[in-house]
Each structure stands twice: as structure tokens, then as C-alpha cells.
Coordinates of C-alpha atoms and ligand atoms in Angstrom, one line a residue:
Chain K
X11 CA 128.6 111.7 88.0
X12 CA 130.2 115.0 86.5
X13 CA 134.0 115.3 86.6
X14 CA 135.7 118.2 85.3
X15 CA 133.6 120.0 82.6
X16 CA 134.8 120.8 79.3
X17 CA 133.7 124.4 77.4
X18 CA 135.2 124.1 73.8
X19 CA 134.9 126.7 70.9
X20 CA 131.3 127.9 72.5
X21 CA 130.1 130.4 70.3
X22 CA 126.4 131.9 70.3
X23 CA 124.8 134.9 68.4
X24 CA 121.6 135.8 68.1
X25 CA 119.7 136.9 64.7
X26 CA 118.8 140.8 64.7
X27 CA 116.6 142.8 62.0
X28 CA 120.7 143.8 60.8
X29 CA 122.4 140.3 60.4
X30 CA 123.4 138.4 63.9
X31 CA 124.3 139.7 67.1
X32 CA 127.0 137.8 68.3
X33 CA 127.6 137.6 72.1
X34 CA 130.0 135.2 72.6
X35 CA 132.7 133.8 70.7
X36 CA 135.4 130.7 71.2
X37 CA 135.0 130.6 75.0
X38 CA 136.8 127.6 76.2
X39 CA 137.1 126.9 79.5
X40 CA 137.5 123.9 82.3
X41 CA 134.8 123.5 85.4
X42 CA 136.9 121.6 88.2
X43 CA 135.1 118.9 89.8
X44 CA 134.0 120.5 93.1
X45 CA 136.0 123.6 92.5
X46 CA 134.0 127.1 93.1
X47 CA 134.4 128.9 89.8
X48 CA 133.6 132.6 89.3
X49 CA 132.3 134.0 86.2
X50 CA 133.0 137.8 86.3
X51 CA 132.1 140.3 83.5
X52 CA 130.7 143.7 83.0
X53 CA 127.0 143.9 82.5
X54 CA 125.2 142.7 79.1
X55 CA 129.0 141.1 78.2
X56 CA 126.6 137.8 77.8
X57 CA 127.1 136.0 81.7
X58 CA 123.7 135.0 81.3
X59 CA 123.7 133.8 78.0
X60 CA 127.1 131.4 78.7
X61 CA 125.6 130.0 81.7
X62 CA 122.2 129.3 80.0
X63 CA 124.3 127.5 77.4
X64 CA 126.0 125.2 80.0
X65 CA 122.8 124.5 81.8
X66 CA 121.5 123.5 78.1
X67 CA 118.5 125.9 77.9
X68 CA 120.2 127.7 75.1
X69 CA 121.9 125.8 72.2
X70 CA 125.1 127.3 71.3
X71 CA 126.1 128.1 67.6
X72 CA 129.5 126.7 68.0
X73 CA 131.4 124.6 70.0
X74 CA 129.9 122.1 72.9
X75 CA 130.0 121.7 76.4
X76 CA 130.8 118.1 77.5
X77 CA 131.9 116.4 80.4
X78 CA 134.5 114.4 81.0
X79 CA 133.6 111.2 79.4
X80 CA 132.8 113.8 76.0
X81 CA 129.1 113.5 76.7
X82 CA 126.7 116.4 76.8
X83 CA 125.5 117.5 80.2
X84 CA 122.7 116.2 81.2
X85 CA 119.4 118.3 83.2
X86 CA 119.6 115.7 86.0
X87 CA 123.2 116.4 86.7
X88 CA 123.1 120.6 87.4
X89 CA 120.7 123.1 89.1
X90 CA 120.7 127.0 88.3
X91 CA 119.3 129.6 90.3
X92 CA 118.2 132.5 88.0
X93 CA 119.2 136.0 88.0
X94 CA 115.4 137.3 88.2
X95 CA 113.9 135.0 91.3
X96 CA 112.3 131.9 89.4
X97 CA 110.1 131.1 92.2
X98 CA 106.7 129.8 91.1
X99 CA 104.8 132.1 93.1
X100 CA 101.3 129.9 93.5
X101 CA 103.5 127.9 95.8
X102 CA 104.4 128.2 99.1
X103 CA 108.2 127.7 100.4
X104 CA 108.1 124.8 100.8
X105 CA 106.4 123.6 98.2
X106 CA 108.7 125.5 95.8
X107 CA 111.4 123.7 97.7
X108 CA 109.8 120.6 97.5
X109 CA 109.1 120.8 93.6
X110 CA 112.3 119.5 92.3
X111 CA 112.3 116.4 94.7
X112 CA 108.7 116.1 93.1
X113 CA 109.4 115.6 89.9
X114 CA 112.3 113.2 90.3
X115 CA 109.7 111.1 92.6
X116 CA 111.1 111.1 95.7
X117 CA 108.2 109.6 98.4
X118 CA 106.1 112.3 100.1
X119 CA 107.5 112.0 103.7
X120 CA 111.4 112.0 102.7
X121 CA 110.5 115.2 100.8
X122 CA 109.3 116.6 103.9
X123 CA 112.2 115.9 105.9
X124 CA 114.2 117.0 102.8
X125 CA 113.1 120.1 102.5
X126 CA 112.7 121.0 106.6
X127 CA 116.3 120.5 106.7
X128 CA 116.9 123.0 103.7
X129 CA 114.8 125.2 105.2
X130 CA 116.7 125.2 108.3
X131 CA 120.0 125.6 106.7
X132 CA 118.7 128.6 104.8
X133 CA 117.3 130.0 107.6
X134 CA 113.7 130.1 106.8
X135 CA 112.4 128.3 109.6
X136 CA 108.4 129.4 110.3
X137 CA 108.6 130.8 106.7
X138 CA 107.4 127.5 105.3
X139 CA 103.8 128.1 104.1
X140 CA 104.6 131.7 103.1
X141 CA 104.1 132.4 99.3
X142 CA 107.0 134.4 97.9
X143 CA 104.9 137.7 97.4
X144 CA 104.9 137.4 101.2
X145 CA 108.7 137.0 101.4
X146 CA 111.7 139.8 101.1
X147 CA 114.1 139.7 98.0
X148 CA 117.3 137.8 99.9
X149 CA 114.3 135.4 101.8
X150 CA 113.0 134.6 98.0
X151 CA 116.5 134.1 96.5
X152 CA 117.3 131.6 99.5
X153 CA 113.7 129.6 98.7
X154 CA 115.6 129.6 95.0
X155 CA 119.0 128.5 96.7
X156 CA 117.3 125.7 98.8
X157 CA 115.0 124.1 95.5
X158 CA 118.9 123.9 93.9
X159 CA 120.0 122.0 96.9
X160 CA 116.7 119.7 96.8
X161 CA 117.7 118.7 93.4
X162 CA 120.6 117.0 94.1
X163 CA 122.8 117.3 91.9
X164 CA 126.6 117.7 91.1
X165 CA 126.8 121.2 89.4
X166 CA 125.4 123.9 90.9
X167 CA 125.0 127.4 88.2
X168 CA 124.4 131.0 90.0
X169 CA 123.6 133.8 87.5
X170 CA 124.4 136.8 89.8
X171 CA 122.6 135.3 92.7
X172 CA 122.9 138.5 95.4
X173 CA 122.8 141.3 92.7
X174 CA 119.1 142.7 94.1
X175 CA 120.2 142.4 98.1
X176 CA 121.1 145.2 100.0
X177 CA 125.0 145.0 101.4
X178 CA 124.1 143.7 104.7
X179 CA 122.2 140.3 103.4
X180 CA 124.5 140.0 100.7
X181 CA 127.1 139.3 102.7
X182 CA 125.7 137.4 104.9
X183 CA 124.3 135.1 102.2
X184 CA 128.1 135.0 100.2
X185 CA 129.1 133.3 103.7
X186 CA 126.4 130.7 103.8
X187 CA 126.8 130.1 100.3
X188 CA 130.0 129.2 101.2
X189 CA 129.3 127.1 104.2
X190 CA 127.4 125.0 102.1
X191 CA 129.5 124.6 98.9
X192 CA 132.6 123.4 101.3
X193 CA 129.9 121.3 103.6
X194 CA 127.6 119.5 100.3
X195 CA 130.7 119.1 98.3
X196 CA 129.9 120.6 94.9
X197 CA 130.5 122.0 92.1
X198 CA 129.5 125.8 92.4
X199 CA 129.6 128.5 89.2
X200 CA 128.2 131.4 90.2
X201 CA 128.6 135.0 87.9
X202 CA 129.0 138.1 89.3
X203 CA 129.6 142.1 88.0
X204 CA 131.1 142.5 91.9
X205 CA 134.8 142.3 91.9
X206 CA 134.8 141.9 95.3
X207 CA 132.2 138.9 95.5
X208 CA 134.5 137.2 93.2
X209 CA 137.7 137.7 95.6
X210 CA 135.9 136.5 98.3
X211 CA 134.4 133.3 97.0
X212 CA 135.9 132.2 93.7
X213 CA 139.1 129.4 93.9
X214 CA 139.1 130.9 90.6
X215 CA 137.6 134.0 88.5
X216 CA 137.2 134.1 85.1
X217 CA 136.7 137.1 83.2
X218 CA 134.5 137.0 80.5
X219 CA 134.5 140.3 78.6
X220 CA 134.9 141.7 75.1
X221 CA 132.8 142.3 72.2
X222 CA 131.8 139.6 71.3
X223 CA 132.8 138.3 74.6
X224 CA 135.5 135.4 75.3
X225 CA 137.4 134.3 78.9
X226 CA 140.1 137.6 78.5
X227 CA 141.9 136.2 82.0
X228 CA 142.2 133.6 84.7
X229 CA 143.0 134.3 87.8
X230 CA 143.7 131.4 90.4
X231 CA 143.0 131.9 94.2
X232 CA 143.7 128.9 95.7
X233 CA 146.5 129.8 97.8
X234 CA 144.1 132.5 99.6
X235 CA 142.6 130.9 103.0
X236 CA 138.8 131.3 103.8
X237 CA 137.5 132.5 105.2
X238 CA 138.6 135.7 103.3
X239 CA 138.3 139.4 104.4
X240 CA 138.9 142.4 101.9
X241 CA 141.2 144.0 103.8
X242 CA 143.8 141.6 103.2
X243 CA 147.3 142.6 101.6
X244 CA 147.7 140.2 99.0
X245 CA 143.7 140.0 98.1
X246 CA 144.1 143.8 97.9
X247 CA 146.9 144.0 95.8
X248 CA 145.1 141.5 93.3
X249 CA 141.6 143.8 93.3
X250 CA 144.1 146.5 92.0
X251 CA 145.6 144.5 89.2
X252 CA 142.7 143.3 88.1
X253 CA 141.1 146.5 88.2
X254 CA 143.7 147.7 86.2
X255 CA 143.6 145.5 83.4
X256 CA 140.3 148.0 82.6
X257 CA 138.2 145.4 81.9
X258 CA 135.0 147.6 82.5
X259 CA 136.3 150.5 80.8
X260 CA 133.3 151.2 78.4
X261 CA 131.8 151.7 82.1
X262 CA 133.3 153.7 83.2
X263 CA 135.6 151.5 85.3
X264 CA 135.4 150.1 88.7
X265 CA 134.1 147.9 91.0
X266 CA 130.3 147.5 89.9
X267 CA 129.1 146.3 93.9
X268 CA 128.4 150.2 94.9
X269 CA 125.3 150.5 91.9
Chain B
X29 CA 90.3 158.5 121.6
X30 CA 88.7 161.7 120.6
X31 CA 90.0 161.5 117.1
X32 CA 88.9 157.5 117.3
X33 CA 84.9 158.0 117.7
X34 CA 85.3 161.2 115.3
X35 CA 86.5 159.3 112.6
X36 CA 84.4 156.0 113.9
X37 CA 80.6 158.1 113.2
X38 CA 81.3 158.7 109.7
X39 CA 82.3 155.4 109.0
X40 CA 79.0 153.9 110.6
X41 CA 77.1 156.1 108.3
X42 CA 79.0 154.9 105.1
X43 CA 78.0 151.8 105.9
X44 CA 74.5 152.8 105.7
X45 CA 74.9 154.3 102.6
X46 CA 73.9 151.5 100.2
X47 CA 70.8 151.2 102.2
X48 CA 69.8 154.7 102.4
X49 CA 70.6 154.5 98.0
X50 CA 68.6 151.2 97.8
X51 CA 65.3 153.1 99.7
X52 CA 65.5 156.1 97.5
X53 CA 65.4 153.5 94.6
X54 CA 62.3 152.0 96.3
X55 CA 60.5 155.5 96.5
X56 CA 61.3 156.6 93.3
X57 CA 59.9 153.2 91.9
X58 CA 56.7 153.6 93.8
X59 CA 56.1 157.3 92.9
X60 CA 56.6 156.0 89.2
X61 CA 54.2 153.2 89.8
X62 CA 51.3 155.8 91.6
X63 CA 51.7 158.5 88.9
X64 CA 51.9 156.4 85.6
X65 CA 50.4 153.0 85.3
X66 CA 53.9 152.0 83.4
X67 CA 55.2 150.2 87.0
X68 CA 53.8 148.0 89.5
X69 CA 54.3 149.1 92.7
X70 CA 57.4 147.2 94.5
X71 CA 55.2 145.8 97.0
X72 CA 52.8 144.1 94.6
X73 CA 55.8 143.2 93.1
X74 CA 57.3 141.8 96.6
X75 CA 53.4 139.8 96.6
X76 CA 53.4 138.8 93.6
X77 CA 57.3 137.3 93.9
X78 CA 56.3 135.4 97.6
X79 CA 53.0 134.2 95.7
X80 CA 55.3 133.0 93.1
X81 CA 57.5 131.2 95.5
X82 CA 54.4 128.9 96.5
X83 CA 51.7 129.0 93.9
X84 CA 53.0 127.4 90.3
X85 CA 53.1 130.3 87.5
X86 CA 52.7 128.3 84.2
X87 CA 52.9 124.5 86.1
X88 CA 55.9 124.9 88.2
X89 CA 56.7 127.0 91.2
X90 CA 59.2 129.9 90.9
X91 CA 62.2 128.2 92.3
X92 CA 61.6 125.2 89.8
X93 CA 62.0 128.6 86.9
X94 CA 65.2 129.7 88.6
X95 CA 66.3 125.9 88.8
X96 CA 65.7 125.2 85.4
X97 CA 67.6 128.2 84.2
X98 CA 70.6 127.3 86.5
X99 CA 70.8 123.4 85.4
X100 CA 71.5 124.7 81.6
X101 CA 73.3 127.7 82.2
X102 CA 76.1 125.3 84.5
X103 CA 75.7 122.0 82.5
X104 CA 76.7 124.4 79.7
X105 CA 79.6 126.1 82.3
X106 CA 80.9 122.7 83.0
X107 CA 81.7 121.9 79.3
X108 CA 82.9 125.3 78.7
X109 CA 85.4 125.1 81.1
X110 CA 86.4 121.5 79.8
X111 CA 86.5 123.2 76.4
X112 CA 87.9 126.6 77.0
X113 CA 90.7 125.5 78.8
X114 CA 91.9 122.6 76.9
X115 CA 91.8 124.6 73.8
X116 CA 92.9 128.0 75.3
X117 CA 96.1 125.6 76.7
X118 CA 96.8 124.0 73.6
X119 CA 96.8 127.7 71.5
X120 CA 98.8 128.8 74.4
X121 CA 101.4 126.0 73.8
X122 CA 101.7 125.4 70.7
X123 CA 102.9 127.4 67.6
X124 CA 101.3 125.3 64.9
X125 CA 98.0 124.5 66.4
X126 CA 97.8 127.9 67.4
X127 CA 98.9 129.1 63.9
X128 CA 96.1 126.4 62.2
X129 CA 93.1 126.7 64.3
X130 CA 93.1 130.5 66.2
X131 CA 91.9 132.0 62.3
X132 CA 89.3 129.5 62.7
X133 CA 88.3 130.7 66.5
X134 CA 88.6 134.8 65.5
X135 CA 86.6 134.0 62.2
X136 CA 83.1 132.4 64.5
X137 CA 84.0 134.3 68.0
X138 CA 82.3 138.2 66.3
X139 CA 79.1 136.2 66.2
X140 CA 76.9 136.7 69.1
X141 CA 75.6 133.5 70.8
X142 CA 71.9 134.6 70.4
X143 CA 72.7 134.9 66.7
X144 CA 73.1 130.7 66.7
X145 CA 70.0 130.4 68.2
X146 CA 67.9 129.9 65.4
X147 CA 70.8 127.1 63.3
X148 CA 71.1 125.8 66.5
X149 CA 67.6 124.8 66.9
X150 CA 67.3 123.6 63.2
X151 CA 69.9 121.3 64.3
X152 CA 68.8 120.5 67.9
X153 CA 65.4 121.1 68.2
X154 CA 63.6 122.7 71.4
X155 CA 64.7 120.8 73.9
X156 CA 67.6 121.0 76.4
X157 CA 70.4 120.1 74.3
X158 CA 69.6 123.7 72.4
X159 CA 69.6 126.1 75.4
X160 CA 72.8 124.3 76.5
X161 CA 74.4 124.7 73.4
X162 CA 73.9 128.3 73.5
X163 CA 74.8 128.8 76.9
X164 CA 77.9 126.9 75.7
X165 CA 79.0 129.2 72.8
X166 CA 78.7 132.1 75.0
X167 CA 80.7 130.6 77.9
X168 CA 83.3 128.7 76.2
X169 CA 84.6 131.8 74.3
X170 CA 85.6 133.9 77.3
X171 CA 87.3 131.4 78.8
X172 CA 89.2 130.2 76.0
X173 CA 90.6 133.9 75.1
X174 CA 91.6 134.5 78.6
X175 CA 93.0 130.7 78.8
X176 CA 95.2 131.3 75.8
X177 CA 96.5 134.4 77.3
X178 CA 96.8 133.4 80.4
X179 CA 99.5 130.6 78.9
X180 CA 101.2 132.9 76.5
X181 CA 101.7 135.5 78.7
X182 CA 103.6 133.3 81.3
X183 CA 107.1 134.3 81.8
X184 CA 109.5 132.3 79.5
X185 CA 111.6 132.1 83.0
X186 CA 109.1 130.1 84.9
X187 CA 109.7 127.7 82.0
X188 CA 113.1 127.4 82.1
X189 CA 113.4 127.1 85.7
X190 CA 110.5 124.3 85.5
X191 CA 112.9 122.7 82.8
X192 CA 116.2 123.5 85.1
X193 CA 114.4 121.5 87.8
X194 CA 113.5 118.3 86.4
X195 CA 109.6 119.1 84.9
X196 CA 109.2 116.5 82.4
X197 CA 105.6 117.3 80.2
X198 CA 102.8 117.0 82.5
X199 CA 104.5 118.1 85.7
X200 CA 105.1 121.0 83.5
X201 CA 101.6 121.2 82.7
X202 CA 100.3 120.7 86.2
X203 CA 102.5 122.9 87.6
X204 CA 103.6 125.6 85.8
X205 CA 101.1 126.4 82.7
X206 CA 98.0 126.0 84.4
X207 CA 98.7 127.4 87.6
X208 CA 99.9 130.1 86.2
X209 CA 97.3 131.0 83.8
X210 CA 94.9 130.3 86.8
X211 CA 94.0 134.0 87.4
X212 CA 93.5 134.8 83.9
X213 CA 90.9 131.6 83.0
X214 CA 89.2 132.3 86.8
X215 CA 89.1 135.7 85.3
X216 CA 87.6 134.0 82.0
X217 CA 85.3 132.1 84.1
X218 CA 83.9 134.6 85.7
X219 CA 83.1 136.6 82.7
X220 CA 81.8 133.2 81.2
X221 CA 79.3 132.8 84.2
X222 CA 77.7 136.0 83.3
X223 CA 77.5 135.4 79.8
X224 CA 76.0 132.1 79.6
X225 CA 73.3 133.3 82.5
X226 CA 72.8 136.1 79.5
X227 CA 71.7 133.4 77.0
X228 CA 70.4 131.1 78.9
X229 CA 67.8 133.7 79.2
X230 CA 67.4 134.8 75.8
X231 CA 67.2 131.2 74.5
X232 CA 64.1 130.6 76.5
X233 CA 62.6 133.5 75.2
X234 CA 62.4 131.5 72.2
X235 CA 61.7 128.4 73.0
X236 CA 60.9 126.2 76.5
X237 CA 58.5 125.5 78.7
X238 CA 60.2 126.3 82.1
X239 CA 62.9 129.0 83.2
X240 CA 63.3 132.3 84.2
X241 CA 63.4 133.6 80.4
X242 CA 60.0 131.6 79.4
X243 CA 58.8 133.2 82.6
X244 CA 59.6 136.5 81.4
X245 CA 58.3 136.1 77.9
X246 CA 54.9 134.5 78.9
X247 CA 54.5 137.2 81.4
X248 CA 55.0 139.9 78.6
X249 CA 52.4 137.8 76.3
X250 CA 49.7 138.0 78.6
X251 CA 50.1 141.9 79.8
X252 CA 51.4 140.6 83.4
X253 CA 53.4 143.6 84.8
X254 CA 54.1 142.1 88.5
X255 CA 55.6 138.8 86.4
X256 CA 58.0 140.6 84.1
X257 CA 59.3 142.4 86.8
X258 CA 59.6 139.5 89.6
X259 CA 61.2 138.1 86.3
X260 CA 63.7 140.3 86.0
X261 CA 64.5 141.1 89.5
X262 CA 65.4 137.1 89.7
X263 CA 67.5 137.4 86.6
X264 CA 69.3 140.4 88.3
X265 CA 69.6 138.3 91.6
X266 CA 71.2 135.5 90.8
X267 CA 73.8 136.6 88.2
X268 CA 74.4 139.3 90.9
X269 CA 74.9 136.1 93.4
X270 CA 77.6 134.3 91.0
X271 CA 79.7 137.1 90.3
X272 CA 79.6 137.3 94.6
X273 CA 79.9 133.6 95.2
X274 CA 82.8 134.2 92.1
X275 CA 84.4 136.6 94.2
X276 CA 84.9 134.4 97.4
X277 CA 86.0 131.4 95.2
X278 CA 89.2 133.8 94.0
X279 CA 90.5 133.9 97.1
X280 CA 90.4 130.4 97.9
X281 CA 91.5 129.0 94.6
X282 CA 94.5 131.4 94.2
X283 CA 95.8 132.5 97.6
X284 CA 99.0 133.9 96.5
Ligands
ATP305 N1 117.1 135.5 73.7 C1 117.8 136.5 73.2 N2 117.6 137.0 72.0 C2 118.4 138.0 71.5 N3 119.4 138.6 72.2 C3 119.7 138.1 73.4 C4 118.9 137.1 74.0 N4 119.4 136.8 75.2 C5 120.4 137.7 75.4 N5 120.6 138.5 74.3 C6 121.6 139.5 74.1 O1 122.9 139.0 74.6 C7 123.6 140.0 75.3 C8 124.1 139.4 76.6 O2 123.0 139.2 77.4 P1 123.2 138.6 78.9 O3 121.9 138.6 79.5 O4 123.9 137.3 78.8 O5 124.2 139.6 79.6 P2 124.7 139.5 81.1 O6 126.2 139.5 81.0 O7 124.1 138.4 81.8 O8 124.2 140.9 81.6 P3 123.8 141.3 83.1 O9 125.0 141.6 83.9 O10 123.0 142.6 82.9 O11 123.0 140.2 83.6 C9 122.7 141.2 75.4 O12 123.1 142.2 74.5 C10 121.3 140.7 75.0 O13 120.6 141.7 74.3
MG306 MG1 122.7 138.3 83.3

């Protein structure tokens, strides 16, 4: 099992026609065991890159990521949903949600029962033996959410799960998201370039920005109840200062959710 | 409703349409055939194909020519396909082989199948094992291009995700690469199909006893008009049946 999880120095650039392109450089951070962290930067900033580097799909130049024994993560321990839907599309639902239980074994009938209960709490019910051509944008990224759950596993990585839904969804799916992060007990990192998605889900937000980028700011949201609504006072007052700090200003500034 | 059976007449008569083209065909065939004495008719030709069916041309019956034909042509399919695949996956996934043996692949593909014909039957001889061969040469190549880029076309993401979820090498395989690259080597396939039926056909114009090609050549030895083109129309007809047959398979092997 995971425990807290240990960023240190991670650096990673890429080589261009011009010397390297460096994205990120000396990000050090802690994951909390079962805490829900927020990654929040502007676009291209590298979000995707960082998170690829936890999940160990993209070795960093510098620095590590360990867990708390000092060990490197390992695949079976963490799930991550992708920013583009990574559903395999020759399968149906549920044999996309089905795949990862699959390939760690599990017998055929507790897979079924598995994955009918996933796709019950995701609200797919019927769906089941649709492919995901046949599905809408938020029904695809929940088929995506579920295979995560049917994994198993500790560490749960989002990159910017809801940026393709329409408002509506989105929010919706932020609340379920929630539901079952505080019902399964995990770990949950999920990035986002909304401001306000961060202030409603995150215990705490990171902001990763900068050129090349590194964790500028750490904001801790403990002390704010869920469930959370924007037009709170204090919640408000924090959107401003953070907004403020003109962390997007190279974009002109502002909340990124309205794009 | 009025709009309905307005719209509804046409519709009927579009339907028709490939008959209505297939008798002006007819006609324009049989005028040719009265005026010159460079056609038979396409009723002789109908005679001479049902005659065909139960009188033996050259020892066997004509559905013992069109099974002949078939047997090489898909003996020579299935080993493509063994071939094409393997190989197209393996270019597909990896760098070095890919970098070793693809020079090796580009260098022989520009040479037509019927142009191994003749080395093939120093080495083979006449018999089967030579008309398969060639079949083979021209079925495993389409497959094998569209194979390869089928795999190196997949998106890198699928991959990861695979990876993310637990695929160890051959789940990854199984359900990922080859899946995936399942439209493009069906598509290979079905080029493959009409290729080998293309040298089957030409290789027993050079040498065999039986099949629709030595049917077609024999006929053209001896002056036989109704044969060469009863010939021909059965060439037509059954490659015409695979890439229909082909069609129907698509849909069930890749529903999404
Ligand atoms: N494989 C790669 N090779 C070269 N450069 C890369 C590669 N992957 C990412 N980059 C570069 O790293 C930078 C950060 O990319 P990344 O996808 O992490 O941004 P992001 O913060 O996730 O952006 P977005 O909000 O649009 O998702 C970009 O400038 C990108 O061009
Ligand atoms: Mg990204």
C-alpha cells in the first residue's frame, strides 16, 4: 500500500531541433494518503507531463517520485484517466470496464459483478454493450472513470477529466467524483485549468506555473465543508486572491472554465 | 402522404436501375455478336456455361475449374494472412526489426507476383506448391503493408492507457495492437483476396491441368469463343462474390 507520496527535484525537458525544451523544473511536492489533491495550472504549463511522470509513463530528467518507504511507484498501485478519452473503442462498456480486472486475472463472473456495480455507480445502466462511438463525451469519460475504479488501486491520477463536458454534466460529474473519492477512500490527483473546479474539490490546490514550470503556491482547503457551493464568502474571497496572484497572466487572466 | 408516394416512385425505379444498365449491356453484347463474328452471342454463352456445369471441359466439370482455382488461391490466403500479419506486427512494433528487415521488404515488394512465376517454377515445379506460391507473394504483400500501418498508426495513448491499466505483453498484443490495426489488415485482406484470385489465374495460364486460368488458356488454343468468355465471366463472378462476402464479414468482425 501507498502512503504519502514523495515528488523530489522532478525535472523533465524535452530535446528540440534548438537544444532542450524544458517544462518542468525542481517540482517537489507531497501526495497525502487519501487526501484529494488539485493540480491547477494554465494551459501547455506541463500538467500532463507532471502527471505522466508520477504515473511512470514518462521518466523524468531529474529528481524521483517515491513513496513512502523511498520506493518507486509501482503500475499496480495507481490508475489515470487521460485527458483525451483512452477508451479502446473495439470494446464495448463494459468490456472496457472489465479490461483492467482482466489483465490482473480476476475470475470471469466476479468481473461481471465488478463491473455491473461500476456501471451503476456511474450511471450507465443499459449502456453496457454500447461501444464508445455510440456514447456522448461525459458517458465516455465515466466508462474511463469506472475502468480506474476496476483497477483497484490506491492512487487515483485525473488529467483534466471534465475539460470536453458542457457545464451542466460537468458539474454533475465534479459531485459524483466526489461521492466516490470520500465513499472508495482514495487517493484522488486530478489537474484542472478551472479555478473554480479546484475550489470545489481540492483539500488542496497546487499551482503549477512558470516557465519552466514548478509548484508557485499551495493553498490548503481543509477547513472548507463539502459539499461546497461558489457562492460562499470565504471560498469567494480565496478565488479573488488567487486570481490575483496573476498566475495566468500571459493569458490574459482569469478563470479558464468559460473557454 | 402525397409527398410519401411522390418521393416512394422514384425510388422504385432506382432500384431498377442496375437492371435496366445490366440489359442494355446484354443488347449491346448481342448486336456486337450479330454484326461481327468477334463475340459469341450471350445466350450461346449462357449454353455453353450450363453445358459446362454438367458436361466435363478438358476431364473435369466446370465447378471442379472454379474449385481448383479457389483451393490455391485460399490455401495461399491462409498463409498470407499467417505471414502478413505476423510480420506487418512485428515492423509495426519494433524499431530495429523494422529498421533491419523493411529495406529488405521495399527492395522485392516492386516486383509483380507474375514476374516470379517463371523462378518459382525452376524451384517448384508445376504442381500445386507453384500456383500457391504465387498466389502467396501476391497476397501476403498487401496485407503486410496495411498490417504495419495499421500498428504504427495506433495512437501512442491507447498504449499508454493499456500500460496505465495493467497490460503486460501479450494482453497488450491481444488487445490493443491487433484490434486496433483490425480495420487496416481486414482492409489488407480484402485487397489481398483480389490479388491472389489475379495470380491464381495467371499462374495457370502457364502451367496446370485444372482451373479457371487453364480453362481460359485452352479455350484460347483451340479457337473456343463460348469457353473464353464463360471463362471469364467466372473469373469476374467469383472475385466479384469475395469482395461481397468481404463486405458482410467487415461488419461482423469489427462492429464498432
Ligand atoms: N512527448 C513530448 N515531446 C516534446 N515535447 C512535449 C512532449 N509532451 C509534452 N511536450 C511539451 O511540454 C509542454 C507541456 O505539455 P503538457 O501537455 O504537459 O501541458 P498541459 O499543462 O497538460 O497543457 P493542457 O492544459 O493544454 O493540457 C508543451 O509545451 C509540450 O509541447
Ligand atoms: Mg494536459
Amino acid at each position: 500500500m501507498v502512503g504519502d507520496i514523495h515528488v523530489k527535484g522532478l525535472g523533465l525537458s524535452f530535446p528540440q531541433q534548438n537544444g532542450i525544451h524544458e517544462v518542468l523544473r525542481d517540482v517537489d511536492f507531497v501526495i497525502h494518503s487519501k487526501e484529494f489533491l488539485v493540480l491547477f495550472g494554465p494551459g501547455q504549463c506541463g500538467k500532463t507531463v507532471l502527471m505522466e511522470a508520477i504515473a511512470g509513463l514518462l521518466p523524468p530528467t531529474a529528481g524521483s517520485v517515491e513513496d513512502a518507504q523511498g520506493s518507486p511507484l509501482r503500475t499496480q498501485e495507481l490508475c489515470m484517466v487521460f485527458q483525451k478519452y483512452a477508451l479502446f473503442p473495439w470494446k464495448t462498456c463494459r468490456q472496457n470496464i472489465e479490461l483492467p480486472m482482466k489483465f490482473k486475472g480476476v475470475p470471469k463472473q466476479a468481473r461481471r459483478k465488478r463491473a455491473a456495480d461500476l456501471i451503476h455507480l456511474v450511471g450507465l445502466d443499459g449502456f453496457e454493450h454500447s461501444y464508445p462511438r455510440q456514447l456522448s463525451g461525459g458517458m465516455k469519460q465515466r466508462v474511463a472513470i469506472a475502468a480506474a475504479y476496476a483497477k483497484e488501486c490506491p492512487l487515483l491520477l485525473f488529467d483534466e477529466p471534465f475539460g470536453a463536458l458542457d457545464a451542466q454534466t460537468r458539474l454533475q460529474m465534479e459531485q459524483e467524483l466526489v461521492r466516490i473519492w470520500q465513499q472508495e477512500q482514495k487517493t484522488v490527483v486530478l489537474i484542472t485549468n478551472s479555478i473554480d473546479e479546484a475550489l470545489l474539490l481540492g483539500d488542496r490546490i497546487l499551482v503549477l506555473a512558470g516557465s519552466p514550470s514548478s509548484i508557485l503556491e499551495e493553498y490548503d482547503l481543509r477547513e472548507f465543508p463539502r459539499p461546497r457551493s461558489l457562492s460562499d464568502r470565504p471560498l469567494l474571497n480565496l478565488r479573488q486572491s488567487i486570481l490575483d496572484r496573476g498566475f495566468f497572466e500571459n493569458e490574459g487572466g482569469g478563470d479558464l472554465r468559460c473557454e | 402522404m402525397n409527398g410519401f408516394s411522390e418521393r416512394a416512385a422514384p425510388r422504385r425505379l432506382l432500384r431498377l436501375l442496375p437492371l435496366l444498365s445490366l440489359l442494355a449491356f446484354l443488347s449491346v453484347w448481342h448486336l456486337a455478336a450479330l454484326c461481327t463474328d468477334l463475340l459469341a452471342t450471350p445466350l450461346d454463352t449462357a449454353k455453353a456455361l450450363a453445358g459446362m456445369l454438367f458436361f466435363p471441359t478438358s476431364k473435369v466439370t466446370l465447378l471442379h475449374h472454379v474449385w481448383a482455382s479457389l483451393c490455391r488461391v485460399l490455401a495461399a490466403y491462409a498463409l498470407a494472412i499467417a505471414a502478413g500479419v505476423l510480420l506487418g506486427v512485428l515492423f509495426g512494433w519494433s524499431r530495429r526489426f523494422h529498421d533491419y528487415c523493411y529495406p529488405i521488404f521495399e527492395l522485392l515488394r516492386p516486383i509483380p507476383p507474375i514476374a516470379w512465376i517463371p523462378l518459382i517454377i525452376m524451384w517448384l515445379g508445376i504442381g500445386e506448391p507453384s500456383k500457391i506460391a504465387v498466389c502467396f507473394i501476391g497476397s501476403v504483400v498487401p496485407i503486410l503493408v496495411n498490417t504495419y500501418f495499421g500498428v504504427s498508426r495506433l495512437d501512442p495513448t491507447y498504449l499508454k492507457s493499456a500500460k496505465i491499466l495493467g497490460a503486460g505483453q501479450r494482453a497488450l498484443l491481444t488487445h490493443v495492437i491487433l484490434p486496433g490495426a483490425l480495420p487496416s489488415i481486414l482492409t489488407g485482406m480484402k485487397v489481398a483476396l483480389s490479388s491472389g484470385w489475379v495470380c491464381v489465374i495467371a499462374a495457370e495460364m502457364i502451367a496446370a491441368r485444372k482451373g479457371l486460368g487453364y480453362l481460359i488458356i485452352r479455350s484460347m488454343e483451340s479457337g473456343d469463343m463460348v469457353h473464353i468468355l464463360v471463362a471469364m465471366i467466372l473469373i469476374g463472378s467469383v472475385n466479384f462474390l469475395f469482395s461481397w462476402l468481404f463486405s458482410k464479414l467487415e461488419g461482423v468482425v469489427c462492429p464498432w
